[in-house]
Coordinates of C-alpha atoms and ligand atoms in Angstrom, one line a residue:
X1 CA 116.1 112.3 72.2
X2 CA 118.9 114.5 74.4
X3 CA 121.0 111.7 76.4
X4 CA 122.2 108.2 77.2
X5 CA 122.5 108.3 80.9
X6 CA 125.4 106.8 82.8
X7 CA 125.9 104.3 85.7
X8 CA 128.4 106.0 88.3
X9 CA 130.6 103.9 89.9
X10 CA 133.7 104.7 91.7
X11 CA 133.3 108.2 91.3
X12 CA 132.7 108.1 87.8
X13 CA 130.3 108.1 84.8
X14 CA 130.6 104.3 83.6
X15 CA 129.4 103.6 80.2
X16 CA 129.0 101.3 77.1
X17 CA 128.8 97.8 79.1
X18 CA 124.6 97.2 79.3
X19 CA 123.3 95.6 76.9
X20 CA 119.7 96.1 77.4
X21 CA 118.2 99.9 77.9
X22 CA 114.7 101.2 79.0
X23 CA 113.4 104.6 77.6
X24 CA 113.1 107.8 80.1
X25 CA 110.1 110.0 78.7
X26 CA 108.9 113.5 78.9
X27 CA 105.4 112.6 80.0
X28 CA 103.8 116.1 79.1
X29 CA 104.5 115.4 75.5
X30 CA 104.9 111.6 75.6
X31 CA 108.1 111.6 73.6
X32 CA 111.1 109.9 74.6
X33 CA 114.3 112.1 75.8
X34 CA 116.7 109.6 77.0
X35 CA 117.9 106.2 76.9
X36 CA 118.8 103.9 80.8
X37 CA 120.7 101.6 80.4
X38 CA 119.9 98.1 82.2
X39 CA 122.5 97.0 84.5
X40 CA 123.9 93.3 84.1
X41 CA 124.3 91.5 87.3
X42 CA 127.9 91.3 86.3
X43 CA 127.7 95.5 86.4
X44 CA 126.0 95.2 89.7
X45 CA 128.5 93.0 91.1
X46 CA 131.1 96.1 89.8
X47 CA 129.2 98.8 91.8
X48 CA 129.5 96.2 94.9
X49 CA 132.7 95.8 94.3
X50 CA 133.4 99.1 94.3
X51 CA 131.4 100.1 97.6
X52 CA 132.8 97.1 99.2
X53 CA 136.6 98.3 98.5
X54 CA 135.9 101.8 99.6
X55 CA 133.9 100.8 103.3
X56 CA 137.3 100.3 105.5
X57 CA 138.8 103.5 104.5
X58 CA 135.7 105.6 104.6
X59 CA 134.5 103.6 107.6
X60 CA 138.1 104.8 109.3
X61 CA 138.2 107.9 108.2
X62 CA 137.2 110.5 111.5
X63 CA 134.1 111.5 111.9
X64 CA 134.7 115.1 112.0
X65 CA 135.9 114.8 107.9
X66 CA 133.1 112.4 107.1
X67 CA 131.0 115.6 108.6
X68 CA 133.2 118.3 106.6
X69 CA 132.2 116.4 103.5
X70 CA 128.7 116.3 104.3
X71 CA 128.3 120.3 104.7
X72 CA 130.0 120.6 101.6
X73 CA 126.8 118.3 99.7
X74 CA 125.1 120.3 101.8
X75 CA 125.9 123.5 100.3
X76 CA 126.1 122.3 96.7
X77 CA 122.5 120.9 97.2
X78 CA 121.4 124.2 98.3
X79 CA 123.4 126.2 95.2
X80 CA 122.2 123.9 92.6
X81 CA 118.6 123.1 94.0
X82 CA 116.6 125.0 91.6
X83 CA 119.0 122.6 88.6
X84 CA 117.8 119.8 90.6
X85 CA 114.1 120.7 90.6
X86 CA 114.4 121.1 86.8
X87 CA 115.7 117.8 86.3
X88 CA 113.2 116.2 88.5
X89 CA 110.4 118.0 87.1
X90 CA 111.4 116.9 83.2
X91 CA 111.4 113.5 83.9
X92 CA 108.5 113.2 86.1
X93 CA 106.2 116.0 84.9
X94 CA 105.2 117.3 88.4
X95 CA 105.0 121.5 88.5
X96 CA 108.2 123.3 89.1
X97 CA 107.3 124.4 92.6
X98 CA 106.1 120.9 93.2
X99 CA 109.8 119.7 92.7
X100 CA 111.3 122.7 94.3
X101 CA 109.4 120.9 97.3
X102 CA 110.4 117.6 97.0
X103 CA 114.4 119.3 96.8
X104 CA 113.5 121.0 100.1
X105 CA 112.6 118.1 102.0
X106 CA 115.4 116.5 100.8
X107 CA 117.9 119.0 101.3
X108 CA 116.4 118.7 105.4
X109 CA 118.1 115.3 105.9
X110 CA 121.5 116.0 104.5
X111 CA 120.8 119.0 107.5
X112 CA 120.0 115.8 109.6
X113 CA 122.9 113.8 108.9
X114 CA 125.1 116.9 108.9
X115 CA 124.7 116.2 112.9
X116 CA 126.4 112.7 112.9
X117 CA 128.9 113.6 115.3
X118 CA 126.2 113.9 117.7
X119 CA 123.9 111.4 116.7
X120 CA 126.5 108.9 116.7
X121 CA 127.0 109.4 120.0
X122 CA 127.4 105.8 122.6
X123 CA 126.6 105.5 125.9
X124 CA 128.7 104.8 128.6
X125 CA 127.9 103.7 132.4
X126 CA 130.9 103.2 135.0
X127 CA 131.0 101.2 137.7
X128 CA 128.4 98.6 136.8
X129 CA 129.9 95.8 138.9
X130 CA 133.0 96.8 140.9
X131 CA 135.5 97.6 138.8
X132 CA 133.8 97.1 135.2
X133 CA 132.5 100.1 133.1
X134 CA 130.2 99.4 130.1
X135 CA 129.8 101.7 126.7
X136 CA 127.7 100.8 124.0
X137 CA 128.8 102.4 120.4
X138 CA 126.9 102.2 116.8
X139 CA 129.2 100.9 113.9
X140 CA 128.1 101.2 110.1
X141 CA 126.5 97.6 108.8
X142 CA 128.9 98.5 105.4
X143 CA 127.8 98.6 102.0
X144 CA 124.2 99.4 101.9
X145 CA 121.6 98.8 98.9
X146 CA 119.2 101.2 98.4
X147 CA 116.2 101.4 95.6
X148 CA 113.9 104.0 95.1
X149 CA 110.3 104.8 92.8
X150 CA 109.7 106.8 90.0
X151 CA 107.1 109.3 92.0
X152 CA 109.9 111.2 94.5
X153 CA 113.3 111.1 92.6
X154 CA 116.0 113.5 94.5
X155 CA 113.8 113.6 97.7
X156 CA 113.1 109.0 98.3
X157 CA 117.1 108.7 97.4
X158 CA 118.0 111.6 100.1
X159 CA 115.6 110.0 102.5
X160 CA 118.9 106.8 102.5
X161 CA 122.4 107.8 101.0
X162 CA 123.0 110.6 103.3
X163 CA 122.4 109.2 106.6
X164 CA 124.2 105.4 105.7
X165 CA 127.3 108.0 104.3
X166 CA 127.3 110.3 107.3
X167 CA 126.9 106.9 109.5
X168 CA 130.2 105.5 107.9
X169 CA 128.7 102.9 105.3
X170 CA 129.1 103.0 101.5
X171 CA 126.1 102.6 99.3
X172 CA 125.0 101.4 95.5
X173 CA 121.6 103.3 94.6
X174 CA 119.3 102.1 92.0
X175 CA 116.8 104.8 91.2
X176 CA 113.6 104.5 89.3
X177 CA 114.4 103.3 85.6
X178 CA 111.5 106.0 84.8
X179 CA 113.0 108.8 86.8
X180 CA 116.9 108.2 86.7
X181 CA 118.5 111.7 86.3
X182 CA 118.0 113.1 89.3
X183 CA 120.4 110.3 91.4
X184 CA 123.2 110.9 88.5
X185 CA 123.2 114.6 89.6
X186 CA 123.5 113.9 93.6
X187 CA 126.1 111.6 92.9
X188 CA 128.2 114.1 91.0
X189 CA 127.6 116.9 93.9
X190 CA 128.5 114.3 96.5
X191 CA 131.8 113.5 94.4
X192 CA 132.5 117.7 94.1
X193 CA 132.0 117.7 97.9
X194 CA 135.2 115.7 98.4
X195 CA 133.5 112.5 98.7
X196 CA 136.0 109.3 98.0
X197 CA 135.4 107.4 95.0
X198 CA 133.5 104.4 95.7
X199 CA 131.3 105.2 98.8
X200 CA 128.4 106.5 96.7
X201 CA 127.2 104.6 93.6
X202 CA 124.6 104.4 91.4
X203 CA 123.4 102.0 89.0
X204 CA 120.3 102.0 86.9
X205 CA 117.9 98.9 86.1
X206 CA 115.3 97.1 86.6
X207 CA 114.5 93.5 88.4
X208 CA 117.7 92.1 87.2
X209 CA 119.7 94.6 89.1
X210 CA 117.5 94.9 92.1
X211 CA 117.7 91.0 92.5
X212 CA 121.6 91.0 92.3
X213 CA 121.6 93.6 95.0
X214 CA 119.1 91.1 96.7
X215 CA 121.0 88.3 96.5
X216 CA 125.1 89.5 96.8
X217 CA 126.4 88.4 99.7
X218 CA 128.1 92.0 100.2
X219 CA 125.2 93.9 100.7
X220 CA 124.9 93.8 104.3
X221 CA 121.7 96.3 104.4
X222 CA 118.4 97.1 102.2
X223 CA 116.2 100.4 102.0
X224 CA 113.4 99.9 99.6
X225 CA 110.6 102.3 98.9
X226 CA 108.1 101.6 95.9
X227 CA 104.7 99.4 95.7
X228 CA 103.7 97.5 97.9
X229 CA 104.1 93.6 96.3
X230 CA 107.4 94.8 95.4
X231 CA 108.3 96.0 99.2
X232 CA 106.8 92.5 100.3
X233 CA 109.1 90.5 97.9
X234 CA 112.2 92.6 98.7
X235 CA 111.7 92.1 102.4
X236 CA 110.9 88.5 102.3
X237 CA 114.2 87.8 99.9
X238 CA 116.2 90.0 101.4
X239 CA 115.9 89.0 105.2
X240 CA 115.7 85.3 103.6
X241 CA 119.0 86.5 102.6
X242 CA 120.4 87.3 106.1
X243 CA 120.2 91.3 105.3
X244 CA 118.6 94.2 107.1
X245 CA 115.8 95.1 105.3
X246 CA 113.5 98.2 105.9
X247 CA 111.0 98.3 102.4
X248 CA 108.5 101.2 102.6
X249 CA 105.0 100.3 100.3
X250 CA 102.2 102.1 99.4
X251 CA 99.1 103.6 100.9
X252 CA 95.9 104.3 100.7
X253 CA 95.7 107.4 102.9
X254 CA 92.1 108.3 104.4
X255 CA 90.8 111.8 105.6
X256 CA 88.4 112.5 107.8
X257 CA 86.4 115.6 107.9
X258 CA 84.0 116.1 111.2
X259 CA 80.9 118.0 111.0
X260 CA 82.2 120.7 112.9
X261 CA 85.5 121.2 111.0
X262 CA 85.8 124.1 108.7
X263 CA 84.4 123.1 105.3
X264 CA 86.5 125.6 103.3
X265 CA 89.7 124.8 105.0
X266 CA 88.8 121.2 104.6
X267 CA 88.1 121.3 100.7
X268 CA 91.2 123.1 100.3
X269 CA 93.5 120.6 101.8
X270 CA 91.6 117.5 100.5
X271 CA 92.3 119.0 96.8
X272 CA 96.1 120.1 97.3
X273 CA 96.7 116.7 99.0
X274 CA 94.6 114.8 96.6
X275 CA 95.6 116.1 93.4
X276 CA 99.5 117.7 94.5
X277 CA 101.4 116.0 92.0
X278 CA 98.7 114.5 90.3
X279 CA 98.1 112.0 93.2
X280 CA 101.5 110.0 92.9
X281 CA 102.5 110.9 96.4
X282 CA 102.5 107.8 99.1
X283 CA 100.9 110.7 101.5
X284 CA 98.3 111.7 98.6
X285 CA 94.7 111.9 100.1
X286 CA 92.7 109.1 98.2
X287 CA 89.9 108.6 100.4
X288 CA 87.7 111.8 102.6
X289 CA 85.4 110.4 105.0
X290 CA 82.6 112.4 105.5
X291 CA 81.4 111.9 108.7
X292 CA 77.4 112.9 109.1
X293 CA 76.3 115.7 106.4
X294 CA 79.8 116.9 105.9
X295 CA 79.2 115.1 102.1
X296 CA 76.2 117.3 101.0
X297 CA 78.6 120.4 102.4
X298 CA 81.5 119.5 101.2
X299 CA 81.5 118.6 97.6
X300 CA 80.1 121.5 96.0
X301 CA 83.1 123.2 97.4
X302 CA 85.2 120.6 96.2
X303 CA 83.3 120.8 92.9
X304 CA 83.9 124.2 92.6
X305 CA 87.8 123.7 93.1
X306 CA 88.7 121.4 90.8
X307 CA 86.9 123.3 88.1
X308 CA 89.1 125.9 88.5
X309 CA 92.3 124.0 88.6
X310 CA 94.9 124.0 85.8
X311 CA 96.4 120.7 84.6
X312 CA 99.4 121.4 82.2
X313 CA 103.0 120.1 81.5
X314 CA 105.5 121.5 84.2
X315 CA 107.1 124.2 81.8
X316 CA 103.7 126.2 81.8
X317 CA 103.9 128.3 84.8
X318 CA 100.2 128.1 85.3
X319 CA 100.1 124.7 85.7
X320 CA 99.0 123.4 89.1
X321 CA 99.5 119.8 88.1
X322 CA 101.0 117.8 85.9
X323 CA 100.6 114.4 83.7
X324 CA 101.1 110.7 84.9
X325 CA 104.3 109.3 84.5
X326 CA 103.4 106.9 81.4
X327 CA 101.0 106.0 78.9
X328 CA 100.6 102.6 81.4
X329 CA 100.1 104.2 84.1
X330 CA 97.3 106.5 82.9
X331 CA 95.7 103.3 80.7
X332 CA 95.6 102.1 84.6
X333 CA 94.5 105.2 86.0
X334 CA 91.6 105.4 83.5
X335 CA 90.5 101.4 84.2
X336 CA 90.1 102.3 87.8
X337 CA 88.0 105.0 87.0
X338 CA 85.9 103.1 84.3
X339 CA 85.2 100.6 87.1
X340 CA 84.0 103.4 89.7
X341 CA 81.1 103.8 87.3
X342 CA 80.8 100.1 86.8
X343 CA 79.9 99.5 90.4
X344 CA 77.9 102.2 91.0
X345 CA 80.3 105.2 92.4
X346 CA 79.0 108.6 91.7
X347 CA 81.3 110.4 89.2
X348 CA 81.2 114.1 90.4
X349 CA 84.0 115.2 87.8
X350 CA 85.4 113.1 85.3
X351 CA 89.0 114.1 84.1
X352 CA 89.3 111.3 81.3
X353 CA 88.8 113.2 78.8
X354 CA 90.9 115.9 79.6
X355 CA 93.1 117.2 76.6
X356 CA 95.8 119.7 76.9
X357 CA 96.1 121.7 73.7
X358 CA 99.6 121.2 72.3
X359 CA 99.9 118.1 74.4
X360 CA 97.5 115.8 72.7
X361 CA 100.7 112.7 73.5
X362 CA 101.0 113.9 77.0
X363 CA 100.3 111.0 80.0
X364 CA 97.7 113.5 81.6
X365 CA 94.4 112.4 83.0
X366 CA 92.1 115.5 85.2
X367 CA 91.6 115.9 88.8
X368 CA 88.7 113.2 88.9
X369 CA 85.8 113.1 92.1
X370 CA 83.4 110.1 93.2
X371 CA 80.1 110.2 95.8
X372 CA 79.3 107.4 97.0
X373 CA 82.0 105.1 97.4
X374 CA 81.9 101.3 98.8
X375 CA 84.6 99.8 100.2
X376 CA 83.8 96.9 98.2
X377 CA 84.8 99.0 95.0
X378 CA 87.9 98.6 92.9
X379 CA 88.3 102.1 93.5
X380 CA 88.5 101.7 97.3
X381 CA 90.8 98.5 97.7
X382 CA 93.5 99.8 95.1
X383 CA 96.1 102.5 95.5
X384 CA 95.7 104.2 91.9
X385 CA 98.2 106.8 92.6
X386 CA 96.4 109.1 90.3
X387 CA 94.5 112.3 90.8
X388 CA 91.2 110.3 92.1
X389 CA 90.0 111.2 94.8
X390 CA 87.1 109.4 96.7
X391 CA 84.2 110.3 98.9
X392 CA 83.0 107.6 101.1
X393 CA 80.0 108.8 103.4
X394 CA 79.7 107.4 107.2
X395 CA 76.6 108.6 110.2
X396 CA 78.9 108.4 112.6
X397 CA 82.8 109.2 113.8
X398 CA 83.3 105.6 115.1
X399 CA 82.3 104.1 111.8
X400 CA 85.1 106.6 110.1
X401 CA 87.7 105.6 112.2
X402 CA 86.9 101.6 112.1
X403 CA 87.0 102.2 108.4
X404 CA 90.9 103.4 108.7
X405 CA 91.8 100.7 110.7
X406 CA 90.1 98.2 108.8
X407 CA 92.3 99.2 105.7
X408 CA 95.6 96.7 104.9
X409 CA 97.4 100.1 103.8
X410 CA 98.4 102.2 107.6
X411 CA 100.7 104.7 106.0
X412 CA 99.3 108.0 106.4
X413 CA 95.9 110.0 107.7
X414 CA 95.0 112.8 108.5
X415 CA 91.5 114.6 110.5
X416 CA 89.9 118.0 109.9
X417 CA 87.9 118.9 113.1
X418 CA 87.3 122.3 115.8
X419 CA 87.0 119.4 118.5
X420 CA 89.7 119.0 120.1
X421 CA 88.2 115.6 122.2
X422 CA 87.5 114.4 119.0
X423 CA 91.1 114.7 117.7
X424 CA 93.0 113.0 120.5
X425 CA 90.5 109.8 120.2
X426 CA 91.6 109.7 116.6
X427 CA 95.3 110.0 117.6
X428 CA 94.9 107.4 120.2
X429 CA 92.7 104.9 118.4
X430 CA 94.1 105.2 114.8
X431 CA 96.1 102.4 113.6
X432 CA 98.6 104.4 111.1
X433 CA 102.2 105.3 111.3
X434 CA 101.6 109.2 110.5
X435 CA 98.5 111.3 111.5
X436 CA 97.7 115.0 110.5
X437 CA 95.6 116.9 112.6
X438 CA 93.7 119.7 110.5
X439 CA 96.9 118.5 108.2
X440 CA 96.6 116.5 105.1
X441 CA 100.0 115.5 104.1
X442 CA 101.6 114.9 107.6
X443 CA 105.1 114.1 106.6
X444 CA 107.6 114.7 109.3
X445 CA 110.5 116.6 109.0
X446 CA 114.0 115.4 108.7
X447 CA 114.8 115.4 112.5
X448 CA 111.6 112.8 112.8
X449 CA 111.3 109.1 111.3
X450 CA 108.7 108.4 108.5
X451 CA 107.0 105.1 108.2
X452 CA 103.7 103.9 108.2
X453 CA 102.2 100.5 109.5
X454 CA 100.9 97.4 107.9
X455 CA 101.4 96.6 104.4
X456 CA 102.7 100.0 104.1
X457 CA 106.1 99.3 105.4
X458 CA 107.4 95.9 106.2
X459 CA 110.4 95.5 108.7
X460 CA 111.0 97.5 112.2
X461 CA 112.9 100.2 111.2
X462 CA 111.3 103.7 109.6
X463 CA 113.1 105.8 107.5
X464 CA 115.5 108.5 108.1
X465 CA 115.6 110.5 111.3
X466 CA 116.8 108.7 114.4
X467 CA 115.1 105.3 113.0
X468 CA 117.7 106.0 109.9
X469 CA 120.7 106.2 112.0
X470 CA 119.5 103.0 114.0
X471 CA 118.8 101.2 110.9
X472 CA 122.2 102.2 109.2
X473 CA 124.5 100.9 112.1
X474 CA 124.5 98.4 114.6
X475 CA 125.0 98.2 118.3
X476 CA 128.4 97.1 119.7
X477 CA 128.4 96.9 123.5
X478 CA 131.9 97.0 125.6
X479 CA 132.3 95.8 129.2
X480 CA 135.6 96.5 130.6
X481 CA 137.5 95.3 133.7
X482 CA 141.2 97.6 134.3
X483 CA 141.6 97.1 137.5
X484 CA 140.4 94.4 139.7
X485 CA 142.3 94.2 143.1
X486 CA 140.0 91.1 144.4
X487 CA 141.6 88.0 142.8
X488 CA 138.7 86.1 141.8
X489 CA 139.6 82.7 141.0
X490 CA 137.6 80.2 138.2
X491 CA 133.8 80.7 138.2
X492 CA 131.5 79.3 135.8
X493 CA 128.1 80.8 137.1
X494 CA 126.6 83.7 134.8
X495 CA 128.2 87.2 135.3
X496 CA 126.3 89.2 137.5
X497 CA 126.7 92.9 138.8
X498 CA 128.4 93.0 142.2
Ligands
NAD1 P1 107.6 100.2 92.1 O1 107.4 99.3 93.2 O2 107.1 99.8 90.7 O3 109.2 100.4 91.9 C1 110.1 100.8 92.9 C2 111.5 100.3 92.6 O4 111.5 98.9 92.5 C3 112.0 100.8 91.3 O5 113.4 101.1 91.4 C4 111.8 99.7 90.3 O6 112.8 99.6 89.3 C5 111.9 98.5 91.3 N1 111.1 97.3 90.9 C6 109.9 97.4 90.2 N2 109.4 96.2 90.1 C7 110.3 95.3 90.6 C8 110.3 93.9 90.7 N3 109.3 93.1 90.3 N4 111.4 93.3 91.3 C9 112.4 94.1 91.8 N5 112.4 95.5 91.7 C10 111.4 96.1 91.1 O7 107.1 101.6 92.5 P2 107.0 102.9 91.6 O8 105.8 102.7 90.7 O9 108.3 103.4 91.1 O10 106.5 104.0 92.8 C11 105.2 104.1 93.2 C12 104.9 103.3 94.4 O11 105.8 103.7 95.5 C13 103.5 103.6 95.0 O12 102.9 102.4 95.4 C14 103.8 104.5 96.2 O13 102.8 104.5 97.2 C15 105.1 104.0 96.7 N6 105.8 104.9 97.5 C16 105.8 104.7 98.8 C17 106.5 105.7 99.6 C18 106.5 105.5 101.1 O14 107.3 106.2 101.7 N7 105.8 104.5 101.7 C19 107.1 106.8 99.0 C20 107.0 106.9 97.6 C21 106.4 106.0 96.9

């Protein structure tokens, strides 16, 4: 074991107070590499404390240092991204270039929130009545709460912190217990930058800590992203709380593939999307709808694929994808595809009993294929976030697309077709926050919002984007009368324009 990782608070590693500690493991060996400490609610209430003292000044302080700041991250991001990748890729066990990704996307909204000066732009309209101007401006909510999952963790943590920052709020993070490193790292590059002590903190944990943030009456704001019962709880206790909440969940993303469509193009994108990171993406493929005789087409060419994919841990530069992120999660990986063959799923390739020589402790399960599958299977109603990947087979396109919509998960979707008709029906009549069209993983880019629909994301705000700098400040609206030469006298009727 390397490392005891710290809480940062107030711009600085804080150690030696938690009493309890969780275990951060390299999953492509199994072995544990560092120790998390477990936040107290009495250390939560510190990292509020401290957020909460720094939020006037950096609130205050002008716009056009808040931004100077920002450009600085931005450029120690970009210098130390291939450090970050690393650190992500350790702890996770996705591929190096995987992480490299993940960084990337990242590094696009710090770009994004690099443009506050413009984004937090008001509006102003003179003359509304005679004599009375109006002008609407967006103030920061203050300190903000934010907690991320194991699966994305520099990119789900970059997603929040920079946008709240660059929209004047302070924030206390708590990253994945699993996956903690990674926030550590961004906190000590936003401290280089010049950012003041106090406005970005981050403290590691589990329930305990998350339901102090939940329940202190200084947290004005919540950005959640994780599983689904956990987004529900967080939203329902948090609003119940009197707190903005915005608590992304998880998915069970379908793709479609039309008769017409290109079967080679297709079967490449349904295996990168469906076993990228070994399937623990919220925009991982888990279903393909074959529409007609696409199935008969399509699998040997999937079939063919994943036999010549290369599961290994992250350091082997062959490796095209990696192992779970624990023994649990793999024991629950494997369940789900025991019960596939229970109920009657055809198993196409089979990646439990995968070994990866020198790796026998390793969390890593195969790229794994079922025919055939029911929506009444286990298969079909869980998200197993694992490199599963499901055929169901419809007649027609109608039937596909009432399956989607049918679904309780809405996050993401995607079609591959030649017809362009077809396509803009499925954009109209989807019901899903984010559609790909001849794209599997339709994730938008930093300048957009992300968010799906349904159980996938409960409250009214996406994330980042112009939905991020909505969520992260509120409107304050301004009428103003200077000079009024008509003396009016008392009125007590409701204002109106004149
Ligand atoms: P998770 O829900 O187990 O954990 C997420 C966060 O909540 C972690 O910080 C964890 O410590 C905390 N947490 C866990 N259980 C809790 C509880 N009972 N009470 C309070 N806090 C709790 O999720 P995970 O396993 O880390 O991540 C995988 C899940 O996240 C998948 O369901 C995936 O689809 C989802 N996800 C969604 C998106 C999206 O944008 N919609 C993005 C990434 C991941």
């Amino acid at each position: 074991m390397d490392t005891t990782i710290s809480h940062w608070i107030n711009g600085k590693p804080q150690d030696g107070q938690s009493a309890r500690f969780g275990s951060v493991f390299d999953p492509a060996s199994g072995t544990e590499i560092a120790r998390v400490p477990f936040a107290s609610s009495a250390e939560v209430d510190r990292a509020v404390a401290a957020a909460r003292a720094a939020f006037p000044a950096w609130r205050d302080k002008s716009l056009t240092r808040r931004t100077q700041i920002l450009f600085r991250f931005r450029g120690l991001l970009e210098e130390a991204r291939e450090e970050l990748a690393a650190i992500v890729s350790r702890q996770h066990g996705k591929t190096l270039p995987d992480a490299q990704g993940e960084v990337q996307r990242g590094l696009e909204v710090v770009e994004f929130a690099c443009g506050a000066p413009h984004l937090l732009k008001g509006e102003n309209s003179q003359q509304v009545s005679t004599g009375v101007d109006l002008a609407s401006v967006r103030e920061p909510v203050g300190v903000v709460g934010c907690i991320t999952p194991f699966n994305f963790p520099a990119m789900v943590p970059l997603w929040m912190f920079p946008i709240a920052i660059a929209c004047g709020n302070t924030v206390v993070l708590k990253p994945s217990e699993k996956t903690p490193s990674a926030a550590i790292f961004l906190a000590e590059l936003f401290s280089k930058a010049g950012l003041p002590e106090g406005v970005f903190n981050v403290i590691h944990g589990d329930r305990v800590a998350v339901e102090r943030i939940l329940d202190h009456p200084d947290v004005a704001a919540i950005s959640f992203v994780g599983s689904t019962p956990v987004a529900r709880a967080i939203s329902e206790k948090g609003t119940g709380n009197g707190k903005r909440v915005q608590a992304l969940g998880g998915a069970k993303n379908h793709m479609l593939v039309l008769p017409d469509a290109d079967l080679d193009v297709a079967a490449d994108a349904a295996i990168s999307a469906g076993y990228g990171s070994a399937g623990e993406r919220c925009m991982a493929i888990s279903v393909v709808v074959a529409v007609g005789d696409v199935a008969e087409r399509l699998i040997p060419r999937l079939e063919e694929r994943i036999a010549k994919l290369h599961v290994g841990p992250a350091d082997d530069p062959a490796a095209e994808m990696g192992p779970l992120i624990s023994r649990e999660h793999r024991d629950r990986v494997v369940a789900y595809i025991d019960s596939g063959v229970e109920e009657g799923a055809t198993l196409v390739a089979d990646g439990r009993g995968l070994r990866v020589p020198g790796h026998a402790g390793g969390f890593f399960v195969g790229p794994t294929l079922f025919d055939h599958v029911e929506p009444h299977m286990h298969i079909y109603r869980g998200e197993i976030f694992g490199p599963v990947l499901c055929v169901v087979r419809v007649e027609q396109f109608t039937e596909a697309i009432d399956l989607v919509n049918r679904n309780r998960w809405a996050n993401g979707t995607a079609i591959f077709t030649n017809d362009g008709g077809a396509a803009r029906r499925f954009q109209r009549e989807i019901q899903v926050g984010m559609i790909g069209i001849n794209v599997p993983i339709p994730v938008p880019l930093g300048f957009y919002s992300f968010g799906g629909w349904k159980e996938s994301l409960f409250g009214s705000h996406s994330i980042y984007g112009p939905e991020g700098v909505h969520f992260y400040t509120r409107p304050k609206v301004v009428t103003t009368r200077w000079v009024d030469p008509v003396h009016r006298g008392v009125d007590l009727g409701f204002p109106r324009a004149e």
